[in-house]
């Protein structure tokens, strides 16, 4: 069983469209994340949720809306897609303790291409 | 910045050689983690070193941490072609685990 699974793996869409990426973890972790990796491989945190509550929102445009229906799922919805949104989006999960992060488990990534 | 900054950006070595990469950060940390990313894949955790530890080993990996200099290093000994990947450090600073752009390591047979 895949520990952190995200779908779809590839997404090609036109500017202005709305798209979603789904993520699920079966590790029982309490914290989930979305990271964005650009073409230069820089990996930047976007959001972090702990037990369904938003913990980190890193100055991401409000066109990006994460939703956590339960602590095993963290989905990412993107409205009005722009060319600059093209990137690989990674979901991850970890168990936190006293504010410190344990090991992060990453999904395989969702490559978004906006035309 | 809370992110880790890896150096060098790229490293090319031959099988059997050692590979060393460094990480610098700017704030106090709970721990620092190293990850590997193979091309087209997600990141995989390698090792976590706590702020009160100075050195940690895992197989062919050796990580050091110098909190006074706010730096860490990752040494891969006796490298193999399968070690070809990007390596990222991530300082855990008060709830944020922030990565940089990684060191791209190429190991040629």
mmCIF file of N, CA and C in Angstrom, chain B:
data_model
loop_
_atom_site.group_PDB
_atom_site.id
_atom_site.type_symbol
_atom_site.label_atom_id
_atom_site.label_comp_id
_atom_site.label_asym_id
_atom_site.label_seq_id
_atom_site.Cartn_x
_atom_site.Cartn_y
_atom_site.Cartn_z
ATOM 1 N N UNK B 1 16.216 33.794 6.572
ATOM 2 C CA UNK B 1 15.343 32.791 5.976
ATOM 3 C C UNK B 1 15.417 31.503 6.784
ATOM 4 N N UNK B 2 14.288 30.780 6.883
ATOM 5 C CA UNK B 2 14.288 29.538 7.623
ATOM 6 C C UNK B 2 14.699 28.366 6.749
ATOM 7 N N UNK B 3 14.838 28.572 5.444
ATOM 8 C CA UNK B 3 15.108 27.440 4.580
ATOM 9 C C UNK B 3 16.548 27.001 4.697
ATOM 10 N N UNK B 4 16.778 25.748 4.309
ATOM 11 C CA UNK B 4 18.139 25.265 4.192
ATOM 12 C C UNK B 4 18.687 25.672 2.849
ATOM 13 N N UNK B 5 19.953 26.004 2.827
ATOM 14 C CA UNK B 5 20.605 26.344 1.563
ATOM 15 C C UNK B 5 21.758 25.384 1.352
ATOM 16 N N UNK B 6 21.635 24.580 0.306
ATOM 17 C CA UNK B 6 22.613 23.532 0.064
ATOM 18 C C UNK B 6 23.747 24.050 -0.821
ATOM 19 N N UNK B 7 24.904 23.490 -0.583
ATOM 20 C CA UNK B 7 26.096 23.855 -1.337
ATOM 21 C C UNK B 7 26.983 22.623 -1.461
ATOM 22 N N UNK B 8 27.516 22.286 -2.644
ATOM 23 C CA UNK B 8 27.346 23.009 -3.901
ATOM 24 C C UNK B 8 25.976 22.743 -4.526
ATOM 25 N N UNK B 9 25.676 23.441 -5.591
ATOM 26 C CA UNK B 9 24.421 23.200 -6.304
ATOM 27 C C UNK B 9 24.489 21.878 -7.042
ATOM 28 N N UNK B 10 25.694 21.536 -7.521
ATOM 29 C CA UNK B 10 25.851 20.299 -8.274
ATOM 30 C C UNK B 10 27.203 19.689 -7.965
ATOM 31 N N UNK B 11 27.251 18.362 -8.045
ATOM 32 C CA UNK B 11 28.458 17.627 -7.684
ATOM 33 C C UNK B 11 28.550 16.402 -8.597
ATOM 34 N N UNK B 12 29.690 16.233 -9.245
ATOM 35 C CA UNK B 12 29.865 15.085 -10.124
ATOM 36 C C UNK B 12 31.081 14.292 -9.664
ATOM 37 N N UNK B 13 30.874 13.022 -9.345
ATOM 38 C CA UNK B 13 31.971 12.191 -8.831
ATOM 39 C C UNK B 13 31.928 10.820 -9.482
ATOM 40 N N UNK B 14 32.979 10.047 -9.258
ATOM 41 C CA UNK B 14 33.028 8.688 -9.789
ATOM 42 C C UNK B 14 32.665 7.699 -8.695
ATOM 43 N N UNK B 15 32.175 6.580 -9.125
ATOM 44 C CA UNK B 15 31.826 5.506 -8.174
ATOM 45 C C UNK B 15 33.018 5.222 -7.270
ATOM 46 N N UNK B 16 32.710 5.028 -6.014
ATOM 47 C CA UNK B 16 33.760 4.721 -5.045
ATOM 48 C C UNK B 16 34.255 5.945 -4.292
ATOM 49 N N UNK B 17 34.062 7.123 -4.885
ATOM 50 C CA UNK B 17 34.490 8.357 -4.211
ATOM 51 C C UNK B 17 33.459 8.760 -3.149
ATOM 52 N N UNK B 18 33.906 9.657 -2.286
ATOM 53 C CA UNK B 18 32.979 10.206 -1.284
ATOM 54 C C UNK B 18 32.359 11.491 -1.813
ATOM 55 N N UNK B 19 31.142 11.751 -1.387
ATOM 56 C CA UNK B 19 30.452 12.987 -1.781
ATOM 57 C C UNK B 19 30.097 13.749 -0.516
ATOM 58 N N UNK B 20 30.442 15.004 -0.472
ATOM 59 C CA UNK B 20 30.116 15.842 0.685
ATOM 60 C C UNK B 20 29.324 17.052 0.224
ATOM 61 N N UNK B 21 28.242 17.309 0.920
ATOM 62 C CA UNK B 21 27.462 18.507 0.622
ATOM 63 C C UNK B 21 27.114 19.194 1.939
ATOM 64 N N UNK B 22 26.943 20.495 1.846
ATOM 65 C CA UNK B 22 26.746 21.300 3.033
ATOM 66 C C UNK B 22 25.399 22.001 3.011
ATOM 67 N N UNK B 23 24.969 22.360 4.199
ATOM 68 C CA UNK B 23 23.685 23.039 4.361
ATOM 69 C C UNK B 23 23.859 24.156 5.374
ATOM 70 N N UNK B 24 23.383 25.333 5.055
ATOM 71 C CA UNK B 24 23.412 26.431 6.017
ATOM 72 C C UNK B 24 21.992 26.932 6.236
ATOM 73 N N UNK B 25 21.763 27.453 7.428
ATOM 74 C CA UNK B 25 20.440 27.987 7.758
ATOM 75 C C UNK B 25 20.625 29.179 8.669
ATOM 76 N N UNK B 26 19.539 29.881 8.987
ATOM 77 C CA UNK B 26 19.721 31.164 9.668
ATOM 78 C C UNK B 26 19.020 31.289 11.012
ATOM 79 N N UNK B 27 18.153 30.333 11.367
ATOM 80 C CA UNK B 27 17.434 30.475 12.641
ATOM 81 C C UNK B 27 17.731 29.275 13.539
ATOM 82 N N UNK B 28 17.295 29.353 14.789
ATOM 83 C CA UNK B 28 17.469 28.200 15.687
ATOM 84 C C UNK B 28 16.531 27.082 15.242
ATOM 85 N N UNK B 29 16.925 25.856 15.541
ATOM 86 C CA UNK B 29 16.176 24.706 15.020
ATOM 87 C C UNK B 29 15.888 23.675 16.112
ATOM 88 N N UNK B 30 14.849 22.890 15.885
ATOM 89 C CA UNK B 30 14.575 21.704 16.702
ATOM 90 C C UNK B 30 15.419 20.533 16.203
ATOM 91 N N UNK B 31 15.409 20.372 14.897
ATOM 92 C CA UNK B 31 16.190 19.316 14.271
ATOM 93 C C UNK B 31 16.472 19.710 12.832
ATOM 94 N N UNK B 32 17.268 18.920 12.157
ATOM 95 C CA UNK B 32 17.551 19.158 10.746
ATOM 96 C C UNK B 32 17.459 17.814 10.048
ATOM 97 N N UNK B 33 16.813 17.806 8.901
ATOM 98 C CA UNK B 33 16.588 16.555 8.191
ATOM 99 C C UNK B 33 17.220 16.620 6.792
ATOM 100 N N UNK B 34 17.640 15.472 6.334
ATOM 101 C CA UNK B 34 18.171 15.338 4.972
ATOM 102 C C UNK B 34 17.274 14.379 4.191
ATOM 103 N N UNK B 35 17.063 14.748 2.924
ATOM 104 C CA UNK B 35 16.212 13.952 2.043
ATOM 105 C C UNK B 35 16.912 13.741 0.707
ATOM 106 N N UNK B 36 16.489 12.698 0.010
ATOM 107 C CA UNK B 36 16.976 12.422 -1.327
ATOM 108 C C UNK B 36 15.794 12.423 -2.283
ATOM 109 N N UNK B 37 16.020 12.930 -3.497
ATOM 110 C CA UNK B 37 14.985 12.908 -4.509
ATOM 111 C C UNK B 37 15.576 12.363 -5.806
ATOM 112 N N UNK B 38 15.087 11.216 -6.216
ATOM 113 C CA UNK B 38 15.454 10.689 -7.523
ATOM 114 C C UNK B 38 14.625 11.424 -8.577
ATOM 115 N N UNK B 39 15.146 11.456 -9.787
ATOM 116 C CA UNK B 39 14.506 12.203 -10.857
ATOM 117 C C UNK B 39 13.054 11.757 -11.055
ATOM 118 N N UNK B 40 12.141 12.717 -11.017
ATOM 119 C CA UNK B 40 10.733 12.420 -11.262
ATOM 120 C C UNK B 40 10.001 11.758 -10.114
ATOM 121 N N UNK B 41 10.636 11.712 -8.939
ATOM 122 C CA UNK B 41 10.024 11.036 -7.799
ATOM 123 C C UNK B 41 9.838 11.999 -6.632
ATOM 124 N N UNK B 42 9.162 11.503 -5.593
ATOM 125 C CA UNK B 42 9.025 12.291 -4.380
ATOM 126 C C UNK B 42 10.285 12.209 -3.531
ATOM 127 N N UNK B 43 10.348 13.052 -2.510
ATOM 128 C CA UNK B 43 11.510 13.045 -1.616
ATOM 129 C C UNK B 43 11.410 11.879 -0.646
ATOM 130 N N UNK B 44 12.576 11.345 -0.324
ATOM 131 C CA UNK B 44 12.665 10.233 0.622
ATOM 132 C C UNK B 44 13.559 10.652 1.771
ATOM 133 N N UNK B 45 13.075 10.437 2.978
ATOM 134 C CA UNK B 45 13.824 10.820 4.177
ATOM 135 C C UNK B 45 15.077 9.956 4.333
ATOM 136 N N UNK B 46 16.200 10.609 4.632
ATOM 137 C CA UNK B 46 17.449 9.888 4.859
ATOM 138 C C UNK B 46 17.805 9.829 6.339
ATOM 139 N N UNK B 47 17.816 10.986 6.971
ATOM 140 C CA UNK B 47 18.324 11.033 8.335
ATOM 141 C C UNK B 47 17.826 12.301 9.024
ATOM 142 N N UNK B 48 17.586 12.213 10.321
ATOM 143 C CA UNK B 48 17.184 13.361 11.133
ATOM 144 C C UNK B 48 18.204 13.510 12.245
ATOM 145 N N UNK B 49 18.709 14.706 12.429
ATOM 146 C CA UNK B 49 19.660 14.969 13.513
ATOM 147 C C UNK B 49 19.064 16.057 14.393
ATOM 148 N N UNK B 50 19.035 15.801 15.696
ATOM 149 C CA UNK B 50 18.429 16.743 16.624
ATOM 150 C C UNK B 50 19.422 17.843 16.966
ATOM 151 N N UNK B 51 18.899 18.941 17.469
ATOM 152 C CA UNK B 51 19.747 20.104 17.720
ATOM 153 C C UNK B 51 20.802 19.842 18.789
ATOM 154 N N UNK B 52 20.581 18.827 19.646
ATOM 155 C CA UNK B 52 21.579 18.532 20.679
ATOM 156 C C UNK B 52 22.545 17.417 20.264
ATOM 157 N N UNK B 53 22.454 17.005 19.000
ATOM 158 C CA UNK B 53 23.370 15.989 18.477
ATOM 159 C C UNK B 53 24.391 16.653 17.567
ATOM 160 N N UNK B 54 25.565 16.067 17.482
ATOM 161 C CA UNK B 54 26.624 16.646 16.650
ATOM 162 C C UNK B 54 26.911 15.800 15.421
ATOM 163 N N UNK B 55 26.657 14.505 15.532
ATOM 164 C CA UNK B 55 26.968 13.627 14.410
ATOM 165 C C UNK B 55 26.022 12.437 14.458
ATOM 166 N N UNK B 56 25.681 11.956 13.268
ATOM 167 C CA UNK B 56 24.811 10.788 13.188
ATOM 168 C C UNK B 56 25.192 9.983 11.958
ATOM 169 N N UNK B 57 25.096 8.652 12.096
ATOM 170 C CA UNK B 57 25.450 7.773 10.990
ATOM 171 C C UNK B 57 24.257 6.913 10.615
ATOM 172 N N UNK B 58 24.177 6.601 9.317
ATOM 173 C CA UNK B 58 23.182 5.639 8.854
ATOM 174 C C UNK B 58 23.758 4.977 7.613
ATOM 175 N N UNK B 59 24.233 3.751 7.784
ATOM 176 C CA UNK B 59 24.848 3.047 6.653
ATOM 177 C C UNK B 59 26.032 3.831 6.115
ATOM 178 N N UNK B 60 26.001 4.182 4.841
ATOM 179 C CA UNK B 60 27.107 4.936 4.227
ATOM 180 C C UNK B 60 26.941 6.450 4.394
ATOM 181 N N UNK B 61 25.952 6.864 5.139
ATOM 182 C CA UNK B 61 25.711 8.290 5.336
ATOM 183 C C UNK B 61 26.240 8.752 6.691
ATOM 184 N N UNK B 62 26.857 9.933 6.666
ATOM 185 C CA UNK B 62 27.272 10.557 7.928
ATOM 186 C C UNK B 62 26.823 12.016 7.887
ATOM 187 N N UNK B 63 26.093 12.421 8.895
ATOM 188 C CA UNK B 63 25.613 13.794 8.981
ATOM 189 C C UNK B 63 26.225 14.457 10.201
ATOM 190 N N UNK B 64 26.672 15.681 10.034
ATOM 191 C CA UNK B 64 27.156 16.465 11.163
ATOM 192 C C UNK B 64 26.282 17.707 11.294
ATOM 193 N N UNK B 65 26.252 18.226 12.498
ATOM 194 C CA UNK B 65 25.488 19.439 12.772
ATOM 195 C C UNK B 65 26.295 20.339 13.683
ATOM 196 N N UNK B 66 26.452 21.577 13.280
ATOM 197 C CA UNK B 66 27.142 22.582 14.097
ATOM 198 C C UNK B 66 26.164 23.734 14.298
ATOM 199 N N UNK B 67 25.488 23.735 15.435
ATOM 200 C CA UNK B 67 24.462 24.763 15.659
ATOM 201 C C UNK B 67 25.076 26.139 15.872
ATOM 202 N N UNK B 68 26.334 26.185 16.317
ATOM 203 C CA UNK B 68 26.976 27.497 16.512
ATOM 204 C C UNK B 68 27.239 28.165 15.163
ATOM 205 N N UNK B 69 27.501 27.358 14.143
ATOM 206 C CA UNK B 69 27.720 27.899 12.802
ATOM 207 C C UNK B 69 26.469 27.807 11.946
ATOM 208 N N UNK B 70 25.430 27.218 12.502
ATOM 209 C CA UNK B 70 24.179 27.036 11.768
ATOM 210 C C UNK B 70 24.453 26.333 10.440
ATOM 211 N N UNK B 71 25.111 25.186 10.558
ATOM 212 C CA UNK B 71 25.439 24.445 9.339
ATOM 213 C C UNK B 71 25.415 22.952 9.603
ATOM 214 N N UNK B 72 25.224 22.213 8.531
ATOM 215 C CA UNK B 72 25.211 20.761 8.588
ATOM 216 C C UNK B 72 25.899 20.238 7.342
ATOM 217 N N UNK B 73 26.408 19.022 7.430
ATOM 218 C CA UNK B 73 26.984 18.413 6.233
ATOM 219 C C UNK B 73 26.491 16.978 6.112
ATOM 220 N N UNK B 74 26.402 16.527 4.885
ATOM 221 C CA UNK B 74 26.040 15.143 4.576
ATOM 222 C C UNK B 74 27.184 14.540 3.777
ATOM 223 N N UNK B 75 27.699 13.443 4.283
ATOM 224 C CA UNK B 75 28.773 12.722 3.594
ATOM 225 C C UNK B 75 28.233 11.373 3.151
ATOM 226 N N UNK B 76 28.403 11.075 1.880
ATOM 227 C CA UNK B 76 28.073 9.749 1.361
ATOM 228 C C UNK B 76 29.400 9.083 1.040
ATOM 229 N N UNK B 77 29.693 7.987 1.708
ATOM 230 C CA UNK B 77 30.967 7.314 1.464
ATOM 231 C C UNK B 77 30.803 6.228 0.403
ATOM 232 N N UNK B 78 31.893 5.953 -0.288
ATOM 233 C CA UNK B 78 31.936 4.883 -1.301
ATOM 234 C C UNK B 78 30.712 4.955 -2.211
ATOM 235 N N UNK B 79 30.559 6.065 -2.897
ATOM 236 C CA UNK B 79 29.335 6.312 -3.658
ATOM 237 C C UNK B 79 29.129 5.273 -4.765
ATOM 238 N N UNK B 80 27.846 5.107 -5.098
ATOM 239 C CA UNK B 80 27.438 4.166 -6.140
ATOM 240 C C UNK B 80 26.619 4.921 -7.172
ATOM 241 N N UNK B 81 26.502 4.357 -8.350
ATOM 242 C CA UNK B 81 25.701 5.009 -9.395
ATOM 243 C C UNK B 81 24.271 5.256 -8.906
ATOM 244 N N UNK B 82 23.767 4.354 -8.060
ATOM 245 C CA UNK B 82 22.403 4.494 -7.545
ATOM 246 C C UNK B 82 22.245 5.674 -6.590
ATOM 247 N N UNK B 83 23.347 6.278 -6.169
ATOM 248 C CA UNK B 83 23.272 7.466 -5.300
ATOM 249 C C UNK B 83 22.993 8.727 -6.111
ATOM 250 N N UNK B 84 22.989 8.627 -7.432
ATOM 251 C CA UNK B 84 22.676 9.772 -8.285
ATOM 252 C C UNK B 84 21.270 10.268 -7.957
ATOM 253 N N UNK B 85 21.188 11.518 -7.504
ATOM 254 C CA UNK B 85 19.917 12.075 -7.044
ATOM 255 C C UNK B 85 20.177 13.511 -6.615
ATOM 256 N N UNK B 86 19.119 14.193 -6.218
ATOM 257 C CA UNK B 86 19.254 15.499 -5.571
ATOM 258 C C UNK B 86 19.084 15.309 -4.085
ATOM 259 N N UNK B 87 19.869 16.026 -3.319
ATOM 260 C CA UNK B 87 19.847 15.904 -1.863
ATOM 261 C C UNK B 87 19.458 17.235 -1.253
ATOM 262 N N UNK B 88 18.487 17.186 -0.353
ATOM 263 C CA UNK B 88 17.949 18.393 0.257
ATOM 264 C C UNK B 88 18.125 18.349 1.772
ATOM 265 N N UNK B 89 18.432 19.503 2.343
ATOM 266 C CA UNK B 89 18.370 19.601 3.791
ATOM 267 C C UNK B 89 17.143 20.419 4.158
ATOM 268 N N UNK B 90 16.608 20.173 5.343
ATOM 269 C CA UNK B 90 15.421 20.880 5.799
ATOM 270 C C UNK B 90 15.548 21.155 7.290
ATOM 271 N N UNK B 91 15.891 22.382 7.659
ATOM 272 C CA UNK B 91 15.906 22.737 9.077
ATOM 273 C C UNK B 91 14.466 22.824 9.594
ATOM 274 N N UNK B 92 14.227 22.241 10.746
ATOM 275 C CA UNK B 92 12.908 22.314 11.382
ATOM 276 C C UNK B 92 12.955 23.455 12.389
ATOM 277 N N UNK B 93 12.366 24.544 11.999
ATOM 278 C CA UNK B 93 12.449 25.747 12.815
ATOM 279 C C UNK B 93 11.062 26.160 13.271
ATOM 280 N N UNK B 94 10.713 25.789 14.468
ATOM 281 C CA UNK B 94 9.455 26.201 15.091
ATOM 282 C C UNK B 94 8.237 25.971 14.201
ATOM 283 N N UNK B 95 8.123 24.726 13.779
ATOM 284 C CA UNK B 95 6.924 24.338 13.051
ATOM 285 C C UNK B 95 7.039 24.410 11.547
ATOM 286 N N UNK B 96 8.124 24.980 11.026
ATOM 287 C CA UNK B 96 8.263 25.028 9.572
ATOM 288 C C UNK B 96 9.439 24.169 9.152
ATOM 289 N N UNK B 97 9.172 23.306 8.191
ATOM 290 C CA UNK B 97 10.234 22.471 7.636
ATOM 291 C C UNK B 97 10.427 22.958 6.217
ATOM 292 N N UNK B 98 11.456 23.762 6.021
ATOM 293 C CA UNK B 98 11.612 24.500 4.763
ATOM 294 C C UNK B 98 12.837 23.997 4.017
ATOM 295 N N UNK B 99 12.613 23.596 2.773
ATOM 296 C CA UNK B 99 13.679 23.055 1.938
ATOM 297 C C UNK B 99 14.282 24.136 1.055
ATOM 298 N N UNK B 100 15.423 23.823 0.488
ATOM 299 C CA UNK B 100 16.054 24.722 -0.486
ATOM 300 C C UNK B 100 15.923 24.135 -1.874
ATOM 301 N N UNK B 101 16.956 24.301 -2.683
ATOM 302 C CA UNK B 101 16.941 23.809 -4.065
ATOM 303 C C UNK B 101 17.769 22.542 -4.229
ATOM 304 N N UNK B 102 18.420 22.112 -3.158
ATOM 305 C CA UNK B 102 19.121 20.836 -3.203
ATOM 306 C C UNK B 102 20.497 20.876 -3.840
ATOM 307 N N UNK B 103 21.235 19.796 -3.642
ATOM 308 C CA UNK B 103 22.502 19.552 -4.336
ATOM 309 C C UNK B 103 22.268 18.385 -5.278
ATOM 310 N N UNK B 104 22.545 18.608 -6.549
ATOM 311 C CA UNK B 104 22.354 17.543 -7.531
ATOM 312 C C UNK B 104 23.647 16.747 -7.644
ATOM 313 N N UNK B 105 23.577 15.483 -7.282
ATOM 314 C CA UNK B 105 24.765 14.622 -7.286
ATOM 315 C C UNK B 105 24.663 13.623 -8.438
ATOM 316 N N UNK B 106 25.732 13.570 -9.225
ATOM 317 C CA UNK B 106 25.812 12.590 -10.312
ATOM 318 C C UNK B 106 27.004 11.694 -10.044
ATOM 319 N N UNK B 107 26.754 10.407 -9.959
ATOM 320 C CA UNK B 107 27.823 9.431 -9.735
ATOM 321 C C UNK B 107 27.985 8.609 -11.001
ATOM 322 N N UNK B 108 29.168 8.711 -11.589
ATOM 323 C CA UNK B 108 29.394 7.995 -12.857
ATOM 324 C C UNK B 108 30.172 6.706 -12.596
ATOM 325 N N UNK B 109 29.815 5.642 -13.323
ATOM 326 C CA UNK B 109 30.472 4.340 -13.115
ATOM 327 C C UNK B 109 31.947 4.394 -13.521
#
